[in-house]
């Protein structure tokens, strides 16, 4: 519900404070003060008062009364004057403005509070009635049927709508110059004949008639007539429904009710001497659960709740003092249930001021009351959740930002990302359009601030360090999004680094205006610090592991060098070969640690590169024995852990060493191929082949005294694999193994 603006003019501090304490506890009232005409003028630039409470004294009274009179001429409002008893001249001037209340000092506080509350209520209802009057006028002007009002005594036409003008092909001025007698002067429809007057008085169903346009056209219409009082004058309302060209033989035309009959709110006319209902519209009967005939000769008290019936006389008495009187009450339905109602009493007097009758407008405000109650509860829940939330929440207003984006869009901007990228200073302008409405208690603790230390707006606070995130947020909302989330960091007001997930979301119902935006901060500082600690710890372990691999490689190199030196003192060729085989095995293991030391990944080694290192080393080692041996390596690009790579490397070392030593003794060249590819269920197939002389049939490679072949079989078992040997066209080993890399 829109709040009521109350302006206190020339009021002393006591009256102003009284109204502030009684009418500013919620959002329903807004009390301000103005001491002179200049301050009144400044107030009116931004506000429209519904009530002026004016304490008028001799000093400056004329100026303020004239200012109030000027306001009343422009807007709908109520006035309450508070004047000293000795100020008779001022009292007379004030009465000319027809104030809601005029109090002579001294005044009791309860009287003033009651009067202010009643005046505000009346102002709301008056504005509502004005809205209804506008709707009524719009309905009149835009009705599809022609409607004409005429003076009931003379037949002089006083009003007509556009449909009537179109029907008669005349301008409004031309119709208003005439009378009903002239307008309807054809065939069976004549203002002066008895039948027409009887129809008017009895409000009988419409009759079919023909009318003649200005251009001489004959049109068939259904005519409904009724008598009513409009703006204090008795009128005949004639409704013309044009059925020209749409007549069907034997069709029974329905009665076209007038605006009174189709009103959505209840309307009743009371006899001037009592509360007896003289006339009502269908809505009045229906809202109380009755048929119209059931309420014939009923009193208005009969449809009011028992607890409210005693108030009716007081309300009617009050209505005698003013032209329009509004109040809320509770009405009673036929089934015994009740509903809240907003009522207005309009007194209709004759030219001499004598009461003719009262018009009662009744509006069922059940839905409004339920909505107000639900809204109140919803607001209470929201405020409770907002204030007691364990996470920082800010409520902001993006409506200014929305207008700014619309302005850019109207200027032809469609790519906001490109626009803000080229104009970063525009983002500072965006920040000026974002305003903080409220912050919850947790925000103060989170930002290490007291209320007046919080910045004027959130963007200027956060964009210093999170400019790119802020830019993304602005682009998202400029493109029509109503929700944005990202991770940012900033320093709180105590200088502490905070890491948060910020969520910006339009409150449901405000997606189009962006009037209410909720900003939530989810603190992830501890998580971020833990992640940084883990990263630092991992970095330390990586350095340590790298150093271990480096030292293992160096130690193996030292062992290799020692064995190599020792071999210089061995003159027996067979013993020297044994030493060289051991050197090759050590070297194959050292290569793994060298690879891991140089790698970024200390848990895996690239098999393809590792095997190429081994074969290249073996070619260099046995170069003195073999002049031209080619080793072809076709290995899938896979990585194994050190537990799998070392036995695989040793197997290849043994088999390739044997081929280089024994396969090509009968010639100076040959080809060794190494192939490995993945198989089913995570298995791998390794094929080691040479095109040399082949292994003797007498040698059982599974049971041999050769240390190399024993080592190959042992390593295959270590890999949970199987090995097969083919002696055709050289020597070919096929090894199938599985690698558990979990």
XYZ file of C-alpha atoms in Angstrom, residues 171-711:
541
model
C -20.309 16.079 -33.786
C -20.635 16.371 -30.023
C -21.520 20.067 -30.355
C -24.292 19.272 -32.821
C -25.875 16.672 -30.528
C -25.605 18.861 -27.411
C -27.505 21.669 -29.154
C -30.584 19.472 -29.486
C -33.151 17.668 -27.314
C -34.309 14.083 -27.022
C -37.474 15.074 -28.867
C -35.371 16.132 -31.862
C -32.937 13.256 -31.603
C -35.625 10.545 -31.445
C -38.313 12.153 -33.557
C -39.233 9.273 -35.867
C -41.601 6.332 -36.054
C -42.639 4.860 -32.712
C -39.909 6.553 -30.629
C -40.945 10.080 -29.648
C -39.885 11.828 -26.448
C -43.290 13.468 -26.144
C -45.420 10.353 -26.419
C -46.781 8.502 -23.451
C -45.049 5.226 -24.257
C -41.575 6.777 -23.993
C -42.335 8.378 -20.632
C -43.689 5.123 -19.284
C -40.582 3.281 -20.427
C -38.422 5.911 -18.767
C -40.263 5.715 -15.484
C -40.681 1.959 -15.365
C -37.216 1.064 -16.638
C -38.781 -1.582 -18.868
C -36.749 -3.818 -21.232
C -35.394 -2.050 -24.320
C -37.532 -1.459 -27.371
C -36.553 -1.716 -30.993
C -36.636 1.554 -32.911
C -35.208 3.364 -35.910
C -33.184 6.567 -35.855
C -32.120 8.892 -38.631
C -28.522 10.085 -39.065
C -27.437 13.561 -40.141
C -26.804 12.167 -43.623
C -30.305 10.697 -43.795
C -29.404 7.077 -43.088
C -31.903 4.921 -41.177
C -30.419 2.740 -38.473
C -32.145 0.151 -36.301
C -31.334 0.242 -32.610
C -32.367 -1.317 -29.331
C -33.136 1.508 -26.925
C -32.840 1.193 -23.138
C -33.801 4.141 -20.986
C -33.437 4.855 -17.296
C -33.631 7.797 -14.930
C -30.697 8.672 -12.704
C -29.001 11.530 -10.913
C -25.633 12.569 -12.284
C -23.605 15.336 -10.671
C -26.668 16.504 -8.758
C -28.967 16.715 -11.777
C -31.845 14.387 -12.697
C -31.172 12.918 -16.085
C -32.549 10.412 -18.542
C -29.987 7.963 -19.786
C -30.712 6.557 -23.227
C -28.575 3.676 -24.491
C -28.657 2.933 -28.237
C -27.450 -0.515 -29.295
C -26.983 -0.505 -33.052
C -28.347 -3.732 -34.589
C -28.559 -2.486 -38.137
C -27.710 -5.273 -40.556
C -27.689 -7.915 -37.797
C -31.383 -8.538 -37.249
C -32.663 -12.065 -37.266
C -36.345 -12.979 -37.398
C -37.779 -14.130 -34.115
C -34.573 -13.330 -32.133
C -35.279 -12.208 -28.631
C -32.893 -9.384 -27.786
C -31.453 -9.315 -24.325
C -31.744 -6.245 -22.218
C -28.659 -4.037 -22.239
C -28.030 -2.932 -18.698
C -26.617 0.498 -18.012
C -23.403 1.278 -16.261
C -25.077 1.164 -12.845
C -26.208 -2.406 -13.445
C -22.760 -3.559 -14.512
C -20.673 -1.955 -11.802
C -18.294 -4.408 -10.114
C -18.852 -2.892 -6.680
C -22.096 -2.749 -4.731
C -24.241 0.364 -5.075
C -27.355 1.063 -2.988
C -29.602 4.120 -2.755
C -31.089 4.876 0.666
C -34.306 6.752 1.301
C -33.546 10.184 2.598
C -35.351 9.790 5.905
C -33.978 6.392 7.017
C -31.565 3.572 6.177
C -34.047 1.646 3.996
C -32.566 0.474 0.700
C -34.617 2.043 -2.069
C -32.579 0.695 -4.993
C -29.506 -1.490 -5.507
C -27.463 -2.894 -8.357
C -26.947 -6.664 -8.896
C -23.425 -6.532 -7.454
C -24.754 -5.256 -4.105
C -27.178 -8.178 -3.770
C -24.669 -10.753 -5.017
C -21.866 -9.686 -2.683
C -24.249 -10.331 0.242
C -25.509 -13.649 -1.156
C -29.038 -12.463 -1.959
C -31.271 -11.996 -4.949
C -32.329 -8.377 -5.449
C -35.965 -9.052 -4.519
C -34.875 -10.597 -1.193
C -33.516 -7.250 -0.052
C -36.623 -5.263 -0.975
C -37.411 -2.799 1.847
C -34.386 -4.049 3.812
C -32.314 -1.719 5.945
C -28.610 -1.193 5.388
C -28.191 -2.406 8.979
C -29.549 -5.795 7.885
C -26.435 -6.454 5.792
C -23.960 -5.184 8.366
C -22.307 -7.427 10.976
C -24.123 -7.252 14.358
C -21.113 -5.669 16.036
C -21.049 -2.869 13.469
C -24.743 -1.958 13.302
C -24.535 0.575 16.093
C -21.958 2.527 14.096
C -24.218 3.144 11.105
C -26.151 6.046 12.623
C -22.892 7.714 13.606
C -21.480 7.290 10.115
C -24.663 8.637 8.535
C -24.608 11.582 10.909
C -21.002 12.247 9.931
C -21.900 11.996 6.267
C -24.445 14.808 6.707
C -21.552 17.143 7.484
C -19.702 16.507 4.259
C -20.497 15.656 0.677
C -18.515 12.395 0.621
C -17.794 10.222 3.643
C -15.723 7.020 3.676
C -15.221 4.334 6.308
C -14.393 0.656 6.716
C -16.879 -1.769 8.193
C -17.844 -5.444 8.249
C -20.827 -6.738 6.253
C -22.979 -9.815 6.801
C -23.863 -12.359 4.115
C -27.048 -14.387 3.897
C -25.189 -17.543 4.997
C -23.971 -15.820 8.167
C -20.384 -15.250 7.041
C -18.860 -11.780 7.049
C -16.472 -9.809 4.883
C -14.596 -6.524 5.307
C -15.973 -3.676 3.233
C -14.935 -0.198 2.274
C -17.980 2.077 2.207
C -18.562 5.574 0.945
C -21.681 7.607 1.614
C -22.532 10.347 -0.865
C -25.363 12.704 0.085
C -27.441 14.123 -2.777
C -29.208 17.413 -2.055
C -31.575 19.580 -4.057
C -30.827 23.152 -5.088
C -31.965 24.396 -1.703
C -29.695 22.055 0.193
C -32.425 19.602 1.173
C -31.412 15.947 1.323
C -32.847 13.901 -1.530
C -31.162 10.539 -0.899
C -27.865 8.854 -0.081
C -25.777 6.698 -2.408
C -23.844 3.912 -0.706
C -20.841 2.396 -2.519
C -19.658 -0.906 -1.018
C -16.391 -2.532 -2.048
C -15.475 -6.026 -0.813
C -11.878 -5.645 0.404
C -11.366 -9.252 1.547
C -8.602 -9.860 -0.965
C -6.955 -6.574 -0.107
C -7.055 -7.392 3.610
C -5.677 -10.875 2.998
C -2.996 -9.444 0.735
C -2.088 -6.819 3.317
C -1.936 -9.480 6.028
C 0.098 -11.829 3.850
C 2.364 -8.961 2.825
C 2.859 -7.958 6.454
C 3.733 -11.524 7.455
C 5.982 -11.905 4.433
C 7.781 -8.664 5.241
C 8.170 -9.734 8.867
C 9.626 -13.076 7.790
C 11.922 -11.383 5.307
C 13.149 -8.849 7.865
C 13.717 -11.622 10.411
C 15.632 -13.784 7.923
C 17.523 -10.764 6.631
C 18.621 -9.491 10.043
C 19.299 -12.889 11.632
C 21.006 -14.498 8.646
C 24.442 -15.965 9.497
C 25.821 -14.677 6.190
C 26.338 -11.016 5.204
C 23.476 -9.712 3.037
C 23.072 -6.295 1.448
C 19.881 -5.015 -0.173
C 20.490 -2.660 -3.073
C 18.568 -0.621 -5.613
C 19.587 -1.171 -9.263
C 16.677 0.799 -10.753
C 18.939 3.730 -11.658
C 21.321 1.277 -13.279
C 18.431 -0.265 -15.225
C 17.491 3.174 -16.627
C 21.124 3.785 -17.563
C 21.321 0.475 -19.466
C 18.034 1.262 -21.243
C 19.435 4.642 -22.235
C 22.545 2.991 -23.713
C 20.374 0.441 -25.513
C 18.241 3.263 -26.987
C 21.455 4.920 -28.159
C 22.275 1.787 -30.169
C 24.547 -0.120 -27.774
C 24.013 -3.871 -28.184
C 27.394 -5.394 -27.312
C 27.880 -4.306 -23.690
C 31.025 -6.414 -23.225
C 32.718 -4.525 -26.040
C 31.263 -1.197 -24.864
C 32.652 -1.470 -21.305
C 35.950 -2.938 -22.537
C 36.533 0.197 -24.603
C 35.156 2.569 -21.913
C 36.295 1.355 -18.459
C 35.484 4.751 -16.928
C 31.807 4.094 -17.651
C 31.884 1.380 -14.967
C 32.570 4.057 -12.362
C 29.433 5.802 -13.596
C 27.554 2.521 -13.153
C 28.707 2.434 -9.538
C 27.081 5.814 -8.905
C 23.680 4.411 -9.975
C 23.777 1.550 -7.444
C 22.490 2.438 -3.972
C 22.519 0.438 -0.744
C 19.088 0.153 0.875
C 20.020 -1.901 3.912
C 22.658 -4.222 5.386
C 22.102 -6.937 7.969
C 23.893 -7.290 11.317
C 26.283 -9.959 10.067
C 27.576 -7.515 7.431
C 28.875 -5.184 10.145
C 30.804 -8.020 11.747
C 32.025 -9.418 8.448
C 33.301 -6.084 7.093
C 34.647 -5.071 10.534
C 32.581 -1.909 10.495
C 30.079 0.134 12.412
C 27.025 1.413 10.542
C 28.413 4.788 9.480
C 31.661 3.221 8.257
C 30.038 1.131 5.548
C 30.653 2.656 2.122
C 27.948 4.567 0.302
C 27.607 1.872 -2.299
C 28.933 -1.639 -2.775
C 30.512 -1.317 -6.258
C 32.887 1.483 -5.204
C 33.927 -0.687 -2.262
C 34.583 -3.903 -4.184
C 35.625 -2.764 -7.644
C 39.022 -1.505 -6.411
C 40.431 -5.043 -6.299
C 37.837 -7.027 -8.236
C 37.364 -4.727 -11.196
C 37.054 -7.505 -13.791
C 34.455 -9.355 -11.729
C 32.512 -6.119 -11.253
C 32.706 -5.523 -15.018
C 31.316 -9.011 -15.700
C 28.466 -8.335 -13.270
C 27.541 -5.066 -15.005
C 27.666 -6.738 -18.434
C 25.419 -9.568 -17.191
C 22.734 -7.205 -15.888
C 23.049 -4.947 -18.932
C 22.300 -7.976 -21.125
C 19.131 -8.739 -19.157
C 20.343 -11.252 -16.560
C 18.850 -11.011 -13.083
C 21.409 -13.216 -11.308
C 25.193 -13.187 -11.157
C 27.697 -15.196 -9.097
C 31.475 -15.165 -8.934
C 34.452 -15.437 -6.594
C 36.223 -12.291 -5.420
C 38.700 -11.103 -2.809
C 39.020 -7.763 -1.022
C 40.277 -6.120 2.153
C 37.768 -5.459 4.931
C 37.819 -2.165 6.807
C 40.349 -3.620 9.270
C 42.732 -4.527 6.432
C 42.115 -8.290 6.520
C 42.065 -10.213 3.237
C 38.670 -11.830 2.556
C 37.781 -14.406 -0.076
C 34.065 -14.703 -0.846
C 31.571 -16.043 -3.343
C 29.342 -13.074 -4.141
C 25.811 -13.748 -5.382
C 23.787 -10.881 -6.857
C 20.111 -11.635 -7.487
C 16.947 -9.638 -8.137
C 14.249 -10.139 -5.510
C 11.250 -12.049 -6.982
C 8.759 -9.553 -8.365
C 11.444 -6.952 -9.099
C 13.110 -8.641 -12.087
C 11.903 -5.938 -14.514
C 12.694 -2.839 -12.426
C 15.689 -4.179 -10.448
C 14.396 -2.029 -7.597
C 15.396 -4.596 -4.976
C 18.600 -6.619 -5.349
C 19.985 -8.973 -2.705
C 23.773 -9.298 -2.439
C 24.937 -12.367 -0.486
C 28.521 -13.009 0.603
C 29.632 -16.584 1.280
C 32.905 -16.512 3.184
C 35.438 -18.990 1.724
C 38.506 -17.403 3.315
C 39.308 -20.486 5.431
C 38.892 -22.769 2.428
C 41.145 -20.553 0.319
C 43.787 -20.385 3.033
C 43.628 -24.190 3.388
C 44.035 -24.566 -0.395
C 47.046 -22.248 -0.350
C 48.588 -24.217 2.533
C 48.033 -27.479 0.646
C 49.590 -26.026 -2.498
C 52.601 -24.818 -0.515
C 52.937 -28.226 1.135
C 52.706 -29.995 -2.227
C 55.326 -27.667 -3.654
C 57.682 -28.558 -0.817
C 57.064 -32.281 -1.385
C 57.617 -31.899 -5.119
C 60.970 -30.234 -4.487
C 61.887 -32.949 -2.013
C 60.833 -35.747 -4.387
C 62.707 -34.109 -7.237
C 65.812 -33.988 -5.092
C 65.376 -37.688 -4.178
C 65.159 -38.714 -7.835
C 68.193 -36.568 -8.591
C 70.218 -38.191 -5.820
C 69.111 -41.730 -6.734
C 70.122 -41.066 -10.333
C 73.481 -39.702 -9.204
C 74.053 -42.675 -6.877
C 73.238 -45.130 -9.664
C 75.602 -43.186 -11.889
C 78.330 -43.477 -9.272
C 77.729 -47.234 -9.010
C 77.821 -47.482 -12.796
C 81.067 -45.517 -12.909
C 82.636 -47.709 -10.192
C 81.661 -50.885 -12.049
C 82.971 -49.419 -15.255
C 86.328 -48.637 -13.598
C 86.407 -52.083 -12.058
C 85.809 -53.671 -15.458
C 89.080 -52.164 -16.703
C 90.924 -54.570 -14.425
C 89.056 -57.622 -15.706
C 90.923 -59.381 -18.506
C 88.515 -62.260 -18.850
C 86.132 -61.354 -21.676
C 83.199 -63.331 -20.239
C 83.496 -61.615 -16.861
C 83.747 -58.249 -18.597
C 80.468 -58.972 -20.419
C 78.788 -59.756 -17.106
C 79.954 -56.414 -15.761
C 78.654 -54.632 -18.857
C 75.251 -56.317 -18.511
C 75.030 -55.089 -14.922
C 76.033 -51.621 -16.061
C 73.203 -51.606 -18.645
C 70.673 -52.705 -16.035
C 71.759 -49.976 -13.644
C 71.658 -47.453 -16.472
C 68.084 -48.435 -17.431
C 66.982 -47.794 -13.845
C 68.933 -44.543 -13.643
C 67.185 -43.304 -16.792
C 63.824 -43.477 -15.007
C 65.010 -41.284 -12.152
C 66.606 -38.890 -14.627
C 63.326 -38.672 -16.503
C 61.311 -38.077 -13.313
C 63.771 -35.434 -12.135
C 63.294 -33.516 -15.386
C 59.496 -33.993 -15.445
C 56.722 -31.870 -13.930
C 54.875 -35.072 -12.987
C 56.731 -37.131 -10.393
C 54.214 -39.990 -10.297
C 54.200 -40.948 -13.997
C 56.806 -41.486 -16.697
C 56.261 -41.372 -20.471
C 56.891 -44.944 -21.652
C 57.615 -44.022 -25.283
C 60.361 -41.542 -24.385
C 61.787 -43.826 -21.692
C 62.142 -46.831 -24.049
C 63.773 -44.664 -26.717
C 66.301 -43.509 -24.107
C 67.116 -47.158 -23.254
C 67.488 -48.286 -26.886
C 69.629 -45.283 -27.803
C 71.887 -45.988 -24.869
C 72.172 -49.681 -25.820
C 73.004 -48.810 -29.431
C 75.826 -46.581 -28.229
C 77.007 -49.250 -25.793
C 77.167 -52.058 -28.386
C 78.346 -49.935 -31.291
C 81.718 -51.624 -31.252
C 80.004 -55.011 -31.900
C 77.350 -53.948 -34.383
C 77.970 -51.646 -37.286
C 74.468 -51.031 -38.615
C 71.546 -52.127 -36.454
C 68.260 -50.242 -36.626
C 65.845 -50.245 -33.707
C 62.241 -49.344 -34.608
C 60.118 -48.242 -31.651
C 56.298 -48.109 -31.988
C 54.901 -47.400 -28.566
C 51.542 -45.819 -27.681
C 51.805 -42.496 -25.925
C 51.089 -43.760 -22.406
C 52.546 -43.083 -18.978
C 53.291 -45.652 -16.268
C 54.152 -45.310 -12.629
C 57.699 -46.033 -11.553
C 56.556 -49.438 -10.157
C 55.528 -50.554 -13.671
C 58.112 -48.648 -15.715
C 61.238 -50.121 -14.041
C 60.428 -53.837 -14.709
C 59.271 -52.947 -18.241
C 62.538 -51.096 -18.895
C 64.636 -53.951 -17.523
C 62.799 -56.503 -19.733
C 63.476 -54.414 -22.845
C 67.087 -53.870 -21.727
C 67.711 -57.631 -21.454
C 65.987 -58.638 -24.691
C 67.511 -55.832 -26.803
C 70.974 -56.444 -25.273
C 70.746 -60.152 -26.226
C 69.697 -59.214 -29.766
C 72.565 -56.749 -30.135
C 75.082 -59.280 -28.784
C 73.965 -62.531 -30.452
C 71.337 -61.984 -33.202
C 73.593 -60.535 -35.923
C 76.863 -62.423 -35.517
C 76.665 -63.624 -39.111
C 76.350 -60.149 -40.631
C 76.968 -56.482 -39.876
C 73.357 -55.182 -39.962
C 69.898 -55.988 -38.701
C 66.540 -54.700 -37.482
C 65.110 -54.816 -33.992
C 61.476 -53.760 -33.518
C 59.725 -52.863 -30.274
C 55.933 -52.504 -30.378
C 53.466 -51.942 -27.560
C 49.733 -51.226 -27.718
C 46.763 -51.393 -25.417
C 44.443 -54.394 -25.322
C 41.163 -55.371 -23.691
C 40.435 -54.767 -19.999
C 43.407 -52.463 -19.480
C 46.027 -54.945 -20.703
C 49.076 -54.144 -22.854
C 50.789 -56.173 -25.597
C 54.580 -55.840 -25.896
C 56.312 -57.433 -28.933
C 60.123 -57.576 -29.063
C 61.489 -58.943 -32.356
C 64.758 -59.148 -34.284
C 65.512 -60.584 -37.748
C 68.735 -62.231 -36.657
C 69.877 -65.863 -36.544
C 67.250 -66.800 -33.988
C 67.503 -68.667 -30.712
C 68.575 -72.292 -30.783
C 65.803 -74.861 -30.400
C 67.842 -76.506 -27.669
C 67.470 -73.522 -25.365
C 64.457 -73.526 -23.013
C 64.062 -69.805 -22.299
C 61.847 -70.480 -19.286
C 64.441 -72.769 -17.630
C 67.881 -71.529 -18.436
C 71.057 -70.712 -16.619
C 71.189 -67.338 -18.418
C 70.802 -64.579 -15.815
C 69.269 -62.274 -18.436
C 66.460 -64.668 -19.414
C 65.850 -65.588 -15.772
C 65.514 -61.879 -15.052
